[in-house]
GROMACS .gro file of C-alpha atoms in nm:
model
  321
    1MET     CA    1   8.321   9.262  12.267
    2ALA     CA    2   8.313   9.224  11.889
    3PHE     CA    3   8.495   8.934  11.726
    4PHE     CA    4   8.605   9.150  11.432
    5ASN     CA    5   8.496   9.458  11.241
    6GLU     CA    6   8.499   9.599  10.888
    7TRP     CA    7   8.871   9.683  10.893
    8GLU     CA    8   9.004   9.375  11.072
    9ARG     CA    9   8.872   9.045  10.942
   10SER     CA   10   9.115   8.761  10.995
   11LEU     CA   11   9.138   8.416  11.141
   12ALA     CA   12   9.403   8.153  11.201
   13VAL     CA   13   9.373   7.804  11.054
   14GLY     CA   14   9.569   7.484  11.111
   15VAL     CA   15   9.557   7.110  11.043
   16GLU     CA   16   9.464   6.904  11.349
   17SER     CA   17   9.680   6.613  11.460
   18THR     CA   18   9.393   6.490  11.679
   19TRP     CA   19   9.036   6.538  11.565
   20GLY     CA   20   8.857   6.801  11.773
   21ALA     CA   21   9.170   6.938  11.946
   22VAL     CA   22   9.345   7.274  11.901
   23GLY     CA   23   9.672   7.234  11.711
   24THR     CA   24   9.942   7.450  11.555
   25ILE     CA   25   9.853   7.755  11.347
   26SER     CA   26   9.956   7.705  10.984
   27GLU     CA   27   9.817   8.014  10.811
   28TRP     CA   28   9.613   8.330  10.857
   29ILE     CA   29   9.323   8.414  10.629
   30ALA     CA   30   9.202   8.767  10.558
   31PHE     CA   31   8.840   8.694  10.475
   32GLU     CA   32   8.561   8.882  10.302
   33GLU     CA   33   8.268   8.713  10.472
   34ALA     CA   34   8.237   8.464  10.756
   35THR     CA   35   7.964   8.282  10.946
   36PHE     CA   36   8.034   8.090  11.265
   37ASN     CA   37   7.709   7.910  11.320
   38LEU     CA   38   7.674   7.696  11.633
   39GLU     CA   39   7.330   7.543  11.671
   40ILE     CA   40   7.226   7.388  12.001
   41PRO     CA   41   6.890   7.225  11.933
   42PHE     CA   42   6.645   7.162  12.215
   43GLU     CA   43   6.345   6.932  12.220
   44ASP     CA   44   6.035   6.985  12.424
   45VAL     CA   45   5.945   6.743  12.701
   46PRO     CA   46   5.567   6.688  12.707
   47GLY     CA   47   5.403   6.830  13.017
   48VAL     CA   48   5.273   6.583  13.273
   49TRP     CA   49   5.117   6.824  13.522
   50GLN     CA   50   4.797   6.922  13.344
   51ARG     CA   51   4.947   7.241  13.198
   52ARG     CA   52   4.908   7.370  12.842
   53GLY     CA   53   5.256   7.528  12.834
   54ILE     CA   54   5.585   7.344  12.782
   55GLN     CA   55   5.751   7.308  13.119
   56LYS     CA   56   6.086   7.151  13.026
   57THR     CA   57   6.326   7.094  12.735
   58TYR     CA   58   6.635   6.883  12.691
   59GLN     CA   59   6.948   6.966  12.491
   60LYS     CA   60   7.044   6.765  12.184
   61SER     CA   61   7.390   6.747  12.029
   62LYS     CA   62   7.554   7.066  11.899
   63VAL     CA   63   7.577   7.135  11.526
   64LEU     CA   64   7.871   7.352  11.413
   65THR     CA   65   7.856   7.481  11.052
   66PRO     CA   66   8.104   7.766  10.984
   67ALA     CA   67   8.148   7.919  10.638
   68LEU     CA   68   8.411   8.148  10.482
   69LYS     CA   69   8.454   8.355  10.168
   70PHE     CA   70   8.795   8.500  10.084
   71ASP     CA   71   9.023   8.612   9.802
   72VAL     CA   72   9.268   8.337   9.707
   73GLU     CA   73   9.624   8.439   9.794
   74PRO     CA   74   9.910   8.196   9.716
   75GLU     CA   75  10.079   8.186  10.059
   76ASN     CA   76   9.793   8.218  10.309
   77GLY     CA   77   9.465   8.038  10.344
   78LEU     CA   78   9.401   7.791  10.066
   79GLY     CA   79   9.670   7.528  10.131
   80CYS     CA   80   9.520   7.385  10.450
   81ILE     CA   81   9.167   7.402  10.316
   82LEU     CA   82   9.264   7.207  10.003
   83LYS     CA   83   9.418   6.937  10.224
   84SER     CA   84   9.093   6.893  10.415
   85ALA     CA   85   8.881   6.910  10.099
   86PHE     CA   86   9.087   6.660   9.898
   87GLY     CA   87   9.238   6.437  10.166
   88THR     CA   88   9.601   6.389  10.056
   89VAL     CA   89   9.886   6.622   9.962
   90ASN     CA   90  10.237   6.551   9.834
   91SER     CA   91  10.496   6.831   9.846
   92VAL     CA   92  10.802   6.841   9.618
   93GLN     CA   93  11.075   7.105   9.611
   94TYR     CA   94  11.112   7.312   9.294
   95GLY     CA   95  11.479   7.285   9.192
   96THR     CA   96  11.711   7.417   9.463
   97PHE     CA   97  11.491   7.714   9.549
   98VAL     CA   98  11.275   7.771   9.856
   99ALA     CA   99  10.974   7.676   9.648
  100TYR     CA  100  10.746   7.374   9.671
  101LYS     CA  101  10.471   7.229   9.457
  102HIS     CA  102  10.189   7.074   9.661
  103THR     CA  103   9.976   6.821   9.473
  104TYR     CA  104   9.634   6.742   9.622
  105GLN     CA  105   9.442   6.428   9.537
  106ILE     CA  106   9.113   6.277   9.651
  107LEU     CA  107   9.154   6.040   9.945
  108GLU     CA  108   8.971   5.715   9.880
  109GLN     CA  109   8.835   5.673  10.232
  110THR     CA  110   8.567   5.826  10.451
  111THR     CA  111   8.785   6.008  10.709
  112LEU     CA  112   8.942   6.332  10.581
  113PRO     CA  113   9.203   6.558  10.750
  114SER     CA  114   9.042   6.802  10.992
  115LEU     CA  115   9.112   7.169  11.062
  116TRP     CA  116   9.069   7.415  11.346
  117THR     CA  117   9.030   7.793  11.334
  118ARG     CA  118   9.096   8.075  11.581
  119ILE     CA  119   8.886   8.392  11.569
  120PRO     CA  120   9.025   8.700  11.752
  121GLN     CA  121   8.795   8.901  11.978
  122ILE     CA  122   8.885   9.268  11.934
  123GLY     CA  123   8.985   9.437  12.260
  124THR     CA  124   9.031   9.113  12.459
  125THR     CA  125   9.299   8.849  12.508
  126THR     CA  126   9.060   8.562  12.435
  127THR     CA  127   8.949   8.398  12.111
  128LYS     CA  128   8.686   8.162  11.983
  129ASP     CA  129   8.839   7.837  11.861
  130TYR     CA  130   8.639   7.611  11.631
  131VAL     CA  131   8.764   7.253  11.628
  132GLY     CA  132   8.704   6.929  11.442
  133LEU     CA  133   8.628   7.105  11.112
  134ASN     CA  134   8.597   6.914  10.786
  135VAL     CA  135   8.544   7.083  10.451
  136SER     CA  136   8.193   7.002  10.339
  137LYS     CA  137   8.185   7.214  10.021
  138LEU     CA  138   8.448   7.420   9.839
  139THR     CA  139   8.378   7.653   9.547
  140ILE     CA  140   8.651   7.829   9.350
  141ASN     CA  141   8.520   8.121   9.146
  142PHE     CA  142   8.732   8.248   8.857
  143GLY     CA  143   8.536   8.568   8.797
  144LYS     CA  144   8.591   8.778   8.487
  145ASP     CA  145   8.839   9.059   8.565
  146GLU     CA  146   8.822   8.977   8.938
  147ASN     CA  147   9.030   8.825   9.215
  148VAL     CA  148   8.985   8.450   9.242
  149LYS     CA  149   8.753   8.375   9.535
  150ALA     CA  150   8.702   8.070   9.754
  151ASP     CA  151   8.376   7.983   9.929
  152VAL     CA  152   8.410   7.707  10.184
  153SER     CA  153   8.159   7.553  10.424
  154PHE     CA  154   8.247   7.320  10.711
  155ILE     CA  155   8.091   7.076  10.952
  156GLY     CA  156   8.264   7.079  11.290
  157LYS     CA  157   8.268   6.943  11.642
  158ASP     CA  158   8.273   7.227  11.896
  159GLU     CA  159   8.340   7.590  11.992
  160LEU     CA  160   8.608   7.654  12.258
  161THR     CA  161   8.768   7.958  12.421
  162GLY     CA  162   9.135   8.021  12.342
  163THR     CA  163   9.413   8.275  12.391
  164ALA     CA  164   9.480   8.558  12.147
  165THR     CA  165   9.762   8.514  11.894
  166THR     CA  166   9.924   8.774  11.669
  167GLY     CA  167   9.855   8.711  11.302
  168THR     CA  168  10.121   8.698  11.032
  169TYR     CA  169  10.051   8.776  10.666
  170SER     CA  170  10.254   8.762  10.345
  171GLY     CA  171  10.120   9.091  10.213
  172LEU     CA  172  10.078   8.938   9.867
  173ALA     CA  173   9.807   9.045   9.628
  174PRO     CA  174   9.536   8.782   9.561
  175LEU     CA  175   9.552   8.575   9.245
  176SER     CA  176   9.346   8.730   8.969
  177SER     CA  177   9.157   8.592   8.671
  178PHE     CA  178   9.269   8.899   8.478
  179GLY     CA  179   9.595   8.817   8.300
  180GLU     CA  180   9.680   8.520   8.524
  181LEU     CA  181   9.417   8.259   8.430
  182ASP     CA  182   9.466   8.001   8.155
  183ILE     CA  183   9.174   7.765   8.093
  184LYS     CA  184   9.267   7.460   7.888
  185ILE     CA  185   9.032   7.218   7.715
  186ASP     CA  186   9.198   6.892   7.605
  187GLY     CA  187   9.537   7.048   7.678
  188THR     CA  188   9.488   7.355   7.457
  189SER     CA  189   9.440   7.707   7.592
  190ASN     CA  190   9.101   7.851   7.504
  191THR     CA  191   9.098   8.231   7.481
  192ASP     CA  192   8.721   8.249   7.423
  193ILE     CA  193   8.637   8.156   7.785
  194ALA     CA  194   8.545   8.448   8.011
  195ASN     CA  195   8.523   8.293   8.358
  196GLY     CA  196   8.463   7.967   8.542
  197VAL     CA  197   8.346   7.797   8.861
  198VAL     CA  198   8.458   7.468   9.019
  199ASN     CA  199   8.244   7.309   9.294
  200ILE     CA  200   8.361   7.028   9.523
  201ASP     CA  201   8.112   6.860   9.754
  202ASN     CA  202   8.234   6.590   9.994
  203GLN     CA  203   7.873   6.516  10.100
  204LEU     CA  204   7.971   6.492  10.466
  205THR     CA  205   7.766   6.315  10.730
  206SER     CA  206   7.800   6.375  11.104
  207HIS     CA  207   7.755   6.089  11.350
  208ILE     CA  208   7.662   6.079  11.716
  209VAL     CA  209   7.730   5.792  11.957
  210ALA     CA  210   7.658   5.746  12.326
  211GLY     CA  211   7.876   5.928  12.579
  212THR     CA  212   7.998   6.214  12.359
  213ASN     CA  213   7.884   6.502  12.583
  214LYS     CA  214   7.644   6.663  12.335
  215THR     CA  215   7.893   6.688  12.047
  216ILE     CA  216   7.922   6.487  11.727
  217SER     CA  217   8.167   6.198  11.749
  218LYS     CA  218   8.266   6.152  11.385
  219ILE     CA  219   8.236   6.313  11.041
  220SER     CA  220   8.251   6.092  10.734
  221ALA     CA  221   8.281   6.170  10.363
  222ASN     CA  222   8.052   6.006  10.112
  223ARG     CA  223   8.085   5.991   9.732
  224ILE     CA  224   8.245   6.315   9.613
  225SER     CA  225   8.064   6.537   9.364
  226VAL     CA  226   8.260   6.778   9.141
  227ASP     CA  227   8.092   7.006   8.889
  228GLY     CA  228   8.101   7.362   8.761
  229ASN     CA  229   8.060   7.586   8.462
  230PHE     CA  230   8.233   7.840   8.239
  231ASP     CA  231   8.122   8.108   7.996
  232LEU     CA  232   8.231   8.050   7.637
  233TYR     CA  233   8.199   8.282   7.337
  234PHE     CA  234   8.131   8.064   7.033
  235GLN     CA  235   8.382   8.072   6.747
  236ASN     CA  236   8.262   7.729   6.631
  237GLN     CA  237   8.045   7.442   6.757
  238THR     CA  238   8.328   7.215   6.878
  239GLU     CA  239   8.231   7.220   7.245
  240ARG     CA  240   7.858   7.204   7.173
  241ASN     CA  241   7.911   6.898   6.954
  242LYS     CA  242   8.086   6.728   7.245
  243PHE     CA  243   7.771   6.783   7.451
  244ILE     CA  244   7.543   6.653   7.175
  245ASN     CA  245   7.760   6.345   7.111
  246LYS     CA  246   7.834   6.290   7.485
  247ASN     CA  247   8.210   6.314   7.429
  248SER     CA  248   8.432   6.384   7.729
  249SER     CA  249   8.715   6.638   7.766
  250THR     CA  250   8.996   6.724   8.001
  251LEU     CA  251   8.974   7.063   8.169
  252GLN     CA  252   9.230   7.278   8.354
  253PHE     CA  253   9.209   7.609   8.539
  254LEU     CA  254   9.570   7.732   8.571
  255LEU     CA  255   9.662   8.052   8.753
  256THR     CA  256  10.020   8.177   8.725
  257GLY     CA  257  10.127   8.457   8.957
  258THR     CA  258  10.450   8.648   9.009
  259THR     CA  259  10.802   8.505   9.043
  260PHE     CA  260  10.886   8.472   9.413
  261THR     CA  261  11.230   8.307   9.408
  262GLY     CA  262  11.470   8.211   9.128
  263THR     CA  263  11.252   8.098   8.838
  264ALA     CA  264  10.966   7.974   9.062
  265LYS     CA  265  10.628   8.141   9.021
  266TYR     CA  266  10.318   8.121   9.234
  267GLU     CA  267  10.077   7.874   9.076
  268LEU     CA  268   9.734   7.730   9.139
  269ASN     CA  269   9.610   7.461   8.903
  270PHE     CA  270   9.286   7.262   8.911
  271LYS     CA  271   9.293   6.957   8.682
  272LEU     CA  272   8.988   6.755   8.578
  273PRO     CA  273   9.088   6.446   8.377
  274ASN     CA  274   8.738   6.349   8.259
  275VAL     CA  275   8.464   6.609   8.213
  276GLU     CA  276   8.124   6.569   8.052
  277TYR     CA  277   7.915   6.872   7.956
  278ILE     CA  278   7.566   6.869   8.106
  279SER     CA  279   7.430   7.184   7.939
  280VAL     CA  280   7.542   7.392   7.638
  281PRO     CA  281   7.265   7.637   7.544
  282PHE     CA  282   7.290   7.908   7.278
  283GLU     CA  283   7.271   8.240   7.463
  284SER     CA  284   7.361   8.607   7.432
  285LYS     CA  285   7.684   8.686   7.619
  286ASP     CA  286   7.778   9.055   7.622
  287GLY     CA  287   7.623   9.099   7.279
  288LEU     CA  288   7.791   8.787   7.137
  289ILE     CA  289   7.662   8.433   7.089
  290GLY     CA  290   7.790   8.207   7.364
  291ALA     CA  291   7.688   7.976   7.645
  292THR     CA  292   7.731   7.906   8.012
  293ILE     CA  293   7.859   7.550   7.977
  294GLY     CA  294   7.779   7.327   8.272
  295PHE     CA  295   8.004   7.029   8.338
  296LYS     CA  296   8.033   6.729   8.567
  297ALA     CA  297   8.365   6.567   8.655
  298LEU     CA  298   8.396   6.189   8.638
  299TYR     CA  299   8.682   5.962   8.735
  300GLY     CA  300   8.946   5.971   8.464
  301THR     CA  301   9.276   5.796   8.398
  302GLY     CA  302   9.541   5.748   8.134
  303ASN     CA  303   9.583   6.106   8.009
  304SER     CA  304   9.827   6.392   8.057
  305VAL     CA  305   9.608   6.574   8.311
  306GLY     CA  306   9.625   6.294   8.568
  307THR     CA  307   9.416   6.025   8.736
  308GLY     CA  308   9.107   6.085   8.950
  309VAL     CA  309   8.799   6.304   8.959
  310ILE     CA  310   8.997   6.623   9.030
  311LEU     CA  311   9.352   6.719   9.125
  312ALA     CA  312   9.491   7.050   9.248
  313GLU     CA  313   9.842   7.193   9.249
  314LEU     CA  314   9.961   7.487   9.459
  315GLN     CA  315  10.314   7.626   9.429
  316ASN     CA  316  10.450   7.860   9.695
  317SER     CA  317  10.724   7.885   9.959
  318LYS     CA  318  10.555   7.656  10.215
  319VAL     CA  319  10.754   7.339  10.279
  320ALA     CA  320  10.448   7.121  10.351
  321TYR     CA  321  10.087   7.117  10.469
   0.00000   0.00000   0.00000
């Protein structure tokens, strides 16, 4: 039986309370692309009976590396993934409405919150459940005149068999870079930027100890790396001079969606308190002079954007993650 097909691509995701164990479903994601890669490496045992052919192998520990690509929608999908990618989340109610702003910050330790996913098998009552997942890399792509897309790769513990569950969806349109994206440099909106990319890499390492039944026993996060780029049409040389003089900036990617209750609007905001440009070439961009400006995020403090390497804010109707 097929797991999914062209017209039905969805999976459930939830935050684990115990690493490597199925938990409660938090959200459903309608995805564009998915890979559920489970490697079971084997090593040859040298023959001892005067034969040229390999006569025996032994199994090494499993390696689970799923990946997803999906359109970012404010109610389903991204909230749990941001929690695993960043490490901490604080949720505050917006006024008296059923609206909450979730602020994600980098957790300053090696163990991050883990997720699990459930993949339906079309035509059966069983599923494939992938457990003990940590976000290895997350890329948010603010494409020009496109829906905002998330690419996420995981490292996980194991693949299990589960029971089918009916999915629930908000039916909302994805957030779009067209008309909803505001990119701010040093707190000021820049209308000469066409698109942008933010990359987060937790540089995860999997660990194996004795007695773990051929699965990894722990996943740890190393020093986080955050970088990206954006396309800028030059009106002046302000940003290029920052690169030449090695001056830093603050950078924000703010998406504002529709009003969903009272005066509360859907929002997604990535804040980088301390950014250094790593490349600002002169190029042709759609017949104009511009550049794809590469940047690297450093730890920043003491400004209006916030403290840390990167922060994210998501506003929707979810009470907490």
